[in-house]
Amino acid sequence: MNLILLGAPGAGKGTQAEAICNKLGIPAISTGNIIREAIKNGTKTGLEAKSYMDGGGLVPDEVVIGIIKERLQDDDCKSGFILDGFPRTVAQAEALDGMGVNIDKVIEIFVPDEKIKQRLSGRRVCESCGSSYHTVYKPTKLENECDSCGGKTVLRKDDHPDTVAQRLNVYHEQTAPLKGYYEKQGKLVTVIGQEEVADTTKLTLEAVEA
Ligand code: AMP
């Protein structure tokens, strides 16, 4: 099963991608995580992407398309995958179609902007392994320390309020048109993000299996 998770930053795509990954045993591929890793390692892609990411804008299409093209060739994608954060523009969706990749379903997780702003201000991510937490909804067992690897958990630079507003603008202008794109292909299913993560997961898994 080849899936795409669509939704505003902070809608919970990463969390739901992890749940589907555990259930179906297919890899969750986050372009955001791949780019953050590249920045951390100081690679050419990382250097190219950093200023866009820090400012809340999108990294150029050709860069992310290249990343995904390479990643989808890995063996673990042979029996399916979940794309989290890709595509983010119609040009990226067209490039994916052009790669001959068949997408079975696109699951949109809908959360209103006001809720997103609240959520992102409390989000913390592990500097070392990228695991995601929330100060209220999913706190770490020890303060500022990742449950999985013991790394330090921090507020992402692009989760600062001004940058979040910019990311939401970018989402509505450049990514939301993908809903129409996939609706036309008969692939779009919308899940309403719930207060409790477990409730959203239940709805998401039902949408995957429907
Ligand atoms: P995320 O972790 O998915 O919220 O992504 C964080 C940032 O990485 C975004 O705000 C963009 O700057 C960049 N990024 C991730 N995926 C893409 C993509 N598909 N296209 C362009 N930029 C991306």
mmCIF file of C-alpha atoms and ligand atoms in Angstrom:
data_model
loop_
_atom_site.group_PDB
_atom_site.id
_atom_site.type_symbol
_atom_site.label_atom_id
_atom_site.label_comp_id
_atom_site.label_asym_id
_atom_site.label_seq_id
_atom_site.Cartn_x
_atom_site.Cartn_y
_atom_site.Cartn_z
ATOM 1 C CA MET A 1 0.000 0.000 0.000
ATOM 2 C CA ASN A 2 1.424 3.373 -1.046
ATOM 3 C CA LEU A 3 0.017 6.207 1.043
ATOM 4 C CA ILE A 4 0.345 9.965 1.321
ATOM 5 C CA LEU A 5 -0.445 11.886 4.495
ATOM 6 C CA LEU A 6 -1.560 15.408 3.789
ATOM 7 C CA GLY A 7 -2.204 18.154 6.321
ATOM 8 C CA ALA A 8 -0.951 21.399 7.791
ATOM 9 C CA PRO A 9 2.289 21.443 9.775
ATOM 10 C CA GLY A 10 1.443 20.154 13.238
ATOM 11 C CA ALA A 11 -1.726 18.346 12.166
ATOM 12 C CA GLY A 12 -0.196 15.098 13.387
ATOM 13 C CA LYS A 13 1.044 13.560 10.129
ATOM 14 C CA GLY A 14 4.244 12.264 11.722
ATOM 15 C CA THR A 15 2.420 10.665 14.641
ATOM 16 C CA GLN A 16 -0.136 8.997 12.391
ATOM 17 C CA ALA A 17 2.565 7.915 9.925
ATOM 18 C CA GLU A 18 4.259 6.121 12.833
ATOM 19 C CA ALA A 19 0.981 4.397 13.783
ATOM 20 C CA ILE A 20 0.388 3.194 10.207
ATOM 21 C CA CYS A 21 4.016 2.116 9.964
ATOM 22 C CA ASN A 22 3.619 -0.020 13.112
ATOM 23 C CA LYS A 23 0.359 -1.500 11.889
ATOM 24 C CA LEU A 24 1.288 -2.256 8.279
ATOM 25 C CA GLY A 25 5.035 -2.670 8.597
ATOM 26 C CA ILE A 26 5.795 -0.235 5.789
ATOM 27 C CA PRO A 27 8.262 2.651 6.175
ATOM 28 C CA ALA A 28 7.151 6.187 6.978
ATOM 29 C CA ILE A 29 9.177 8.639 4.919
ATOM 30 C CA SER A 30 9.330 12.217 6.154
ATOM 31 C CA THR A 31 11.050 14.697 3.861
ATOM 32 C CA GLY A 32 11.257 17.090 6.841
ATOM 33 C CA ASN A 33 13.239 14.491 8.844
ATOM 34 C CA ILE A 34 15.492 13.711 5.871
ATOM 35 C CA ILE A 35 16.214 17.419 5.383
ATOM 36 C CA ARG A 36 16.851 18.005 9.116
ATOM 37 C CA GLU A 37 19.283 15.090 9.090
ATOM 38 C CA ALA A 38 21.042 16.532 6.027
ATOM 39 C CA ILE A 39 21.333 19.921 7.772
ATOM 40 C CA LYS A 40 22.750 18.251 10.891
ATOM 41 C CA ASN A 41 25.312 16.401 8.783
ATOM 42 C CA GLY A 42 26.226 19.535 6.825
ATOM 43 C CA THR A 43 25.661 17.885 3.424
ATOM 44 C CA LYS A 44 25.257 19.887 0.210
ATOM 45 C CA THR A 45 21.479 19.288 0.269
ATOM 46 C CA GLY A 46 21.385 20.375 3.903
ATOM 47 C CA LEU A 47 23.226 23.611 3.218
ATOM 48 C CA GLU A 48 20.941 24.360 0.295
ATOM 49 C CA ALA A 49 17.785 23.661 2.334
ATOM 50 C CA LYS A 50 18.590 25.327 5.661
ATOM 51 C CA SER A 51 17.594 28.922 4.971
ATOM 52 C CA TYR A 52 14.267 27.900 3.412
ATOM 53 C CA MET A 53 13.417 25.653 6.316
ATOM 54 C CA ASP A 54 14.422 28.120 9.021
ATOM 55 C CA GLY A 55 12.303 30.833 7.404
ATOM 56 C CA GLY A 56 9.225 28.591 7.221
ATOM 57 C CA GLY A 57 9.277 28.403 3.422
ATOM 58 C CA LEU A 58 9.416 25.372 1.183
ATOM 59 C CA VAL A 59 12.672 23.879 0.018
ATOM 60 C CA PRO A 60 12.823 24.058 -3.816
ATOM 61 C CA ASP A 61 10.862 21.338 -5.617
ATOM 62 C CA GLU A 62 13.886 19.910 -7.463
ATOM 63 C CA VAL A 63 15.727 19.321 -4.178
ATOM 64 C CA VAL A 64 12.887 17.425 -2.445
ATOM 65 C CA ILE A 65 11.890 15.569 -5.609
ATOM 66 C CA GLY A 66 15.505 14.344 -5.851
ATOM 67 C CA ILE A 67 15.420 13.228 -2.193
ATOM 68 C CA ILE A 68 12.183 11.257 -2.661
ATOM 69 C CA LYS A 69 13.236 9.715 -5.961
ATOM 70 C CA GLU A 70 16.338 8.307 -4.295
ATOM 71 C CA ARG A 71 14.548 7.167 -1.115
ATOM 72 C CA LEU A 72 11.769 5.323 -2.959
ATOM 73 C CA GLN A 73 14.370 3.165 -4.688
ATOM 74 C CA ASP A 74 15.419 1.627 -1.362
ATOM 75 C CA ASP A 75 14.455 -2.017 -0.844
ATOM 76 C CA ASP A 76 12.235 -1.327 2.161
ATOM 77 C CA CYS A 77 9.810 0.606 -0.080
ATOM 78 C CA LYS A 78 9.078 -2.420 -2.263
ATOM 79 C CA SER A 79 5.992 -3.494 -0.315
ATOM 80 C CA GLY A 80 4.698 0.012 0.247
ATOM 81 C CA PHE A 81 5.390 3.284 2.030
ATOM 82 C CA ILE A 82 3.809 6.251 3.749
ATOM 83 C CA LEU A 83 4.837 9.712 2.607
ATOM 84 C CA ASP A 84 4.706 12.301 5.390
ATOM 85 C CA GLY A 85 5.237 15.863 4.170
ATOM 86 C CA PHE A 86 5.620 15.037 0.482
ATOM 87 C CA PRO A 87 4.255 16.159 -1.910
ATOM 88 C CA ARG A 88 3.760 19.734 -0.753
ATOM 89 C CA THR A 89 3.167 21.373 -4.133
ATOM 90 C CA VAL A 90 1.285 20.354 -7.256
ATOM 91 C CA ALA A 91 4.627 20.229 -9.104
ATOM 92 C CA GLN A 92 5.882 17.640 -6.578
ATOM 93 C CA ALA A 93 2.689 15.572 -6.986
ATOM 94 C CA GLU A 94 3.103 15.672 -10.759
ATOM 95 C CA ALA A 95 6.731 14.592 -10.405
ATOM 96 C CA LEU A 96 5.642 11.661 -8.221
ATOM 97 C CA ASP A 97 3.070 10.608 -10.835
ATOM 98 C CA GLY A 98 5.810 11.002 -13.438
ATOM 99 C CA MET A 99 8.025 8.522 -11.530
ATOM 100 C CA GLY A 100 5.400 5.863 -12.257
ATOM 101 C CA VAL A 101 4.598 5.487 -8.564
ATOM 102 C CA ASN A 102 1.007 4.407 -7.952
ATOM 103 C CA ILE A 103 -0.525 6.054 -4.906
ATOM 104 C CA ASP A 104 -3.411 4.097 -3.381
ATOM 105 C CA LYS A 105 -4.746 6.664 -0.946
ATOM 106 C CA VAL A 106 -4.181 10.203 0.242
ATOM 107 C CA ILE A 107 -5.254 10.796 3.820
ATOM 108 C CA GLU A 108 -5.766 14.395 4.816
ATOM 109 C CA ILE A 109 -5.629 15.091 8.537
ATOM 110 C CA PHE A 110 -7.630 18.229 9.123
ATOM 111 C CA VAL A 111 -6.944 20.483 12.108
ATOM 112 C CA PRO A 112 -8.007 24.174 12.225
ATOM 113 C CA ASP A 113 -5.217 26.799 12.203
ATOM 114 C CA GLU A 114 -5.853 28.037 15.766
ATOM 115 C CA LYS A 115 -5.406 24.534 17.116
ATOM 116 C CA ILE A 116 -2.237 24.099 15.034
ATOM 117 C CA LYS A 117 -0.709 27.233 16.566
ATOM 118 C CA GLN A 118 -1.410 25.929 20.089
ATOM 119 C CA ARG A 119 -0.011 22.528 19.266
ATOM 120 C CA LEU A 120 3.219 23.661 17.659
ATOM 121 C CA SER A 121 4.184 25.965 20.508
ATOM 122 C CA GLY A 122 4.233 22.875 22.775
ATOM 123 C CA ARG A 123 5.890 20.479 20.361
ATOM 124 C CA ARG A 124 9.376 19.257 21.294
ATOM 125 C CA VAL A 125 11.614 17.085 19.141
ATOM 126 C CA CYS A 126 14.651 15.037 20.040
ATOM 127 C CA GLU A 127 17.841 16.580 18.671
ATOM 128 C CA SER A 128 19.365 13.132 18.255
ATOM 129 C CA CYS A 129 16.685 10.763 16.898
ATOM 130 C CA GLY A 130 13.881 13.127 15.791
ATOM 131 C CA SER A 131 11.181 11.602 18.062
ATOM 132 C CA SER A 132 8.337 14.012 18.622
ATOM 133 C CA TYR A 133 6.703 14.996 21.936
ATOM 134 C CA HIS A 134 4.345 17.626 23.315
ATOM 135 C CA THR A 135 4.645 19.415 26.646
ATOM 136 C CA VAL A 136 0.951 18.809 27.383
ATOM 137 C CA TYR A 137 -0.316 16.004 25.121
ATOM 138 C CA LYS A 138 2.727 13.731 24.965
ATOM 139 C CA PRO A 139 5.307 14.759 27.579
ATOM 140 C CA THR A 140 8.666 13.030 27.935
ATOM 141 C CA LYS A 141 9.056 10.931 31.086
ATOM 142 C CA LEU A 142 12.060 13.021 32.170
ATOM 143 C CA GLU A 143 12.059 16.745 31.462
ATOM 144 C CA ASN A 144 13.659 17.642 28.100
ATOM 145 C CA GLU A 145 14.965 14.107 27.652
ATOM 146 C CA CYS A 146 13.907 11.788 24.837
ATOM 147 C CA ASP A 147 12.172 8.587 26.041
ATOM 148 C CA SER A 148 13.624 6.603 23.141
ATOM 149 C CA CYS A 149 17.287 7.585 23.125
ATOM 150 C CA GLY A 150 17.921 9.966 26.042
ATOM 151 C CA GLY A 151 18.743 12.838 23.648
ATOM 152 C CA LYS A 152 17.805 16.436 24.426
ATOM 153 C CA THR A 153 14.297 17.524 23.346
ATOM 154 C CA VAL A 154 13.997 21.056 21.971
ATOM 155 C CA LEU A 155 11.552 23.465 20.317
ATOM 156 C CA ARG A 156 12.211 23.309 16.584
ATOM 157 C CA LYS A 157 13.479 26.610 15.190
ATOM 158 C CA ASP A 158 10.588 26.632 12.706
ATOM 159 C CA ASP A 159 8.015 25.998 15.476
ATOM 160 C CA HIS A 160 8.502 29.540 16.832
ATOM 161 C CA PRO A 161 5.165 31.438 16.513
ATOM 162 C CA ASP A 162 6.193 33.832 13.678
ATOM 163 C CA THR A 163 7.541 31.011 11.591
ATOM 164 C CA VAL A 164 4.445 28.903 12.260
ATOM 165 C CA ALA A 165 2.234 31.684 10.844
ATOM 166 C CA GLN A 166 4.418 31.723 7.736
ATOM 167 C CA ARG A 167 4.277 27.922 7.401
ATOM 168 C CA LEU A 168 0.484 27.994 7.644
ATOM 169 C CA ASN A 169 0.326 30.613 4.867
ATOM 170 C CA VAL A 170 2.572 28.449 2.729
ATOM 171 C CA TYR A 171 0.372 25.434 3.478
ATOM 172 C CA HIS A 172 -2.828 27.170 2.408
ATOM 173 C CA GLU A 173 -1.278 28.695 -0.705
ATOM 174 C CA GLN A 174 0.905 25.892 -2.001
ATOM 175 C CA THR A 175 -0.065 22.592 -0.394
ATOM 176 C CA ALA A 176 -3.842 22.780 0.104
ATOM 177 C CA PRO A 177 -4.425 22.741 -3.713
ATOM 178 C CA LEU A 178 -3.238 19.120 -3.577
ATOM 179 C CA LYS A 179 -6.599 18.221 -2.045
ATOM 180 C CA GLY A 180 -8.303 19.055 -5.342
ATOM 181 C CA TYR A 181 -5.534 17.297 -7.260
ATOM 182 C CA TYR A 182 -6.075 13.996 -5.427
ATOM 183 C CA GLU A 183 -9.836 14.388 -5.126
ATOM 184 C CA LYS A 184 -9.966 14.387 -8.934
ATOM 185 C CA GLN A 185 -8.023 11.121 -8.884
ATOM 186 C CA GLY A 186 -10.583 9.713 -6.401
ATOM 187 C CA LYS A 187 -7.907 9.116 -3.770
ATOM 188 C CA LEU A 188 -8.588 11.725 -1.094
ATOM 189 C CA VAL A 189 -9.972 10.734 2.309
ATOM 190 C CA THR A 190 -10.267 13.323 5.096
ATOM 191 C CA VAL A 191 -9.816 12.482 8.767
ATOM 192 C CA ILE A 192 -10.721 15.133 11.328
ATOM 193 C CA GLY A 193 -7.911 15.466 13.885
ATOM 194 C CA GLN A 194 -9.249 14.725 17.381
ATOM 195 C CA GLU A 195 -8.284 16.030 20.818
ATOM 196 C CA GLU A 196 -6.810 12.650 21.775
ATOM 197 C CA VAL A 197 -4.054 11.198 19.587
ATOM 198 C CA ALA A 198 -5.463 7.664 20.018
ATOM 199 C CA ASP A 199 -8.837 8.774 18.613
ATOM 200 C CA THR A 200 -7.207 10.278 15.516
ATOM 201 C CA THR A 201 -5.175 7.096 15.095
ATOM 202 C CA LYS A 202 -8.326 4.990 15.205
ATOM 203 C CA LEU A 203 -9.947 7.117 12.475
ATOM 204 C CA THR A 204 -6.749 7.136 10.405
ATOM 205 C CA LEU A 205 -6.354 3.361 10.524
ATOM 206 C CA GLU A 206 -10.022 2.944 9.586
ATOM 207 C CA ALA A 207 -9.444 5.256 6.603
ATOM 208 C CA VAL A 208 -6.392 3.229 5.529
ATOM 209 C CA GLU A 209 -8.262 -0.056 5.762
ATOM 210 C CA ALA A 210 -11.549 1.141 4.226
HETATM 211 P P1 AMP B 1 8.062 19.061 8.310
HETATM 212 O O1 AMP B 1 8.976 18.376 9.239
HETATM 213 O O2 AMP B 1 7.319 18.109 7.405
HETATM 214 O O3 AMP B 1 7.136 20.037 8.992
HETATM 215 O O4 AMP B 1 8.974 19.941 7.320
HETATM 216 C C1 AMP B 1 9.761 20.993 7.823
HETATM 217 C C2 AMP B 1 10.259 21.871 6.701
HETATM 218 O O5 AMP B 1 11.034 21.097 5.787
HETATM 219 C C3 AMP B 1 9.199 22.534 5.868
HETATM 220 O O6 AMP B 1 8.688 23.709 6.469
HETATM 221 C C4 AMP B 1 9.994 22.823 4.590
HETATM 222 O O7 AMP B 1 10.883 23.905 4.766
HETATM 223 C C5 AMP B 1 10.848 21.563 4.464
HETATM 224 N N1 AMP B 1 10.140 20.527 3.691
HETATM 225 C C6 AMP B 1 9.759 19.287 4.128
HETATM 226 N N2 AMP B 1 9.140 18.606 3.163
HETATM 227 C C7 AMP B 1 9.105 19.425 2.073
HETATM 228 C C8 AMP B 1 8.577 19.316 0.763
HETATM 229 N N3 AMP B 1 7.926 18.213 0.356
HETATM 230 N N4 AMP B 1 8.727 20.373 -0.073
HETATM 231 C C9 AMP B 1 9.381 21.488 0.302
HETATM 232 N N5 AMP B 1 9.885 21.670 1.529
HETATM 233 C C10 AMP B 1 9.759 20.653 2.413
#
